[in-house]
Amino acid sequence: MYIVQIASECAPAIKAGGLGDVVYGLSQELEQRGHCVELVLPMYDNMRYDHIWGLHEAYRDLWVPWYGGAIHTSIFCGWVHGRLCFFVQPHSADNLFDRGLYYGAPDDWKRFAFFSKAALEFLQQTNKRPDIIHCHDWQTGLVPVLLYEIYKWHGMEYQRVCYTIHNFAHQGVTSAEVLRATGLNNDEYYFAPDRLADNQYPGALNLMKGGIVYANYVNTVSPHHAWEARFSEVGCGLQPTLDTHHYKFGGILNGVDCEFWNPETDRHLLHPYHIATFEHKAKNKFALRERLLLAENQDKPLVCYIGRLDRQKGVHLVHHAIYYSLQRQAQFVLLGSATEAGIHQWFSHEKSHLNENPDCHLELGFNEELAHLIYAGADIIVVPSNYEPCGLTQTIGLRYGTVPVVRGVGGLLNTIFDYDYDEAHLPQERNGFVFYQTDAIALESALGRALDLWFTDREAFTDLAIAGMKYDYSWKTPGSQYEGVYEHIRHK
Ligand code: ADP
């Protein structure tokens, strides 16, 4: 099959979180299965150009219809670690992608509506006719809308769309202006409740809802989160829409890129290891301590958190985990970046006094290389999310023999099985510790059990870490599931 992914991220060139990892990992897996895969991405000024090979201008004169006129746009072409990517660069006074950021501009709706329109215009004008267009999150929710309302009438009637939702919390809720910008000039038609009208805010349009209504298949990134989104407030108001379209809605668990996240070949590690050489993991713990100026003490376990510092991630519990770990004579390392100023200030304040402590280090910011060393050097990783569509840090933790302590929501529930209590899995299949409530005592109940095991029975703790390393959370299974979805919708 010929598959085009239209997305706002592709790791490692453009990565704000798990979406980037998924777009890259899935594309690679689909290619390995013999499909032809191309990606269309925005050309941000702040992307990691050092991860793009052979970047050159491939199409110079693409005119993308926009409001009553058109925007002169160039398409650049390059390879992100082997994946063929086309980058959209508009030449407009708005400087849509020259903002030094991926997301968070006040006119994000305009930036990504333009991107969606330009991506389709590019396919249409260059005679690219993929079997499947796979788009992701609110940023590209307009793609199926535009395809079926406009581009279908311009030679694209056979293209089918798979739409993957990575986070229901951001839906692209905006005004009727987006219709005028993109040429969908019919307010009454699109404001209908069964099309793009937002389910909660009268007078607003919802781009993610448009993606759900118009796509041929819709999924979120784990089976449990699909259930939560449809039946609980985790759907952030889209529950009735998912219910109406339940026949084409499901959950496919994300994979992990097992080449990139491999402690045996990880180029960021001075001391590679695998199951048979698990004892070398301790050398990475030593290196991590040395790098972050932590005390070397073989009698202390090292607990870590890696991820965005965001309400979604349960920041109050992350904060509690730091103090609880220190109180339990463990060390703690945090690597995270906050988008909300209040959360950033909170953790900056914590950092200013905790970094004096030889058992604690908080690193605020995004640092890929340090993330690898932490995954390798830590004994335990905490993921206390409020909600978690899939979550990658717990499965990456498993790959590196770092035992996850997670809250039992979304994809965390589909990937981590409690050491003491999971009755659905045999003892040797259990791989971490799970808690359910959102309070500090719940976190302590699980993190406390993990620390108890480390302190009292190191052999059992190591066996648990090794059991986690044996799990296959690669892209193989999800790759074949997406392939099945594509096969199903392309014949419709
Ligand atoms: P998200 O909700 O952000 O998508 P995921 O768990 O799905 O969360 O994916 C997070 C990805 O981003 C993982 O690959 C993780 O290692 C990486 N990551 C998150 N925060 C940081 C950071 N501050 N520095 C480096 N990598 C990070």
Coordinates of C-alpha atoms in Angstrom, one line a residue, residues 33 59 109 114-115 121 141 167 233 237 265-266 272 293 316 319 342 358 363 366 396 441 460 472 484:
R33 CA 6.3 -4.6 6.1
Y59 CA 8.5 21.8 -5.2
W109 CA -5.6 27.0 14.7
F114 CA -3.1 26.0 6.8
F115 CA -0.8 22.9 7.2
E121 CA -3.0 20.6 -2.0
G141 CA -8.4 16.9 12.1
N167 CA -4.6 13.4 23.4
E233 CA -15.0 12.5 31.1
G237 CA -16.8 16.3 25.7
T265 CA 23.1 -0.5 21.2
D266 CA 22.1 2.9 22.7
P272 CA 25.6 -1.1 27.0
L293 CA 26.7 15.1 41.1
H316 CA 1.2 16.8 42.4
H319 CA 6.2 16.2 43.5
G342 CA 2.9 28.2 37.3
P358 CA 23.2 14.8 47.2
E363 CA 16.6 18.9 35.5
F366 CA 14.1 18.7 27.2
I396 CA 10.8 2.5 27.5
I441 CA -1.3 7.5 49.9
A460 CA 13.5 -10.7 43.2
D472 CA 7.7 -7.3 23.4
G484 CA -5.4 -4.5 9.1

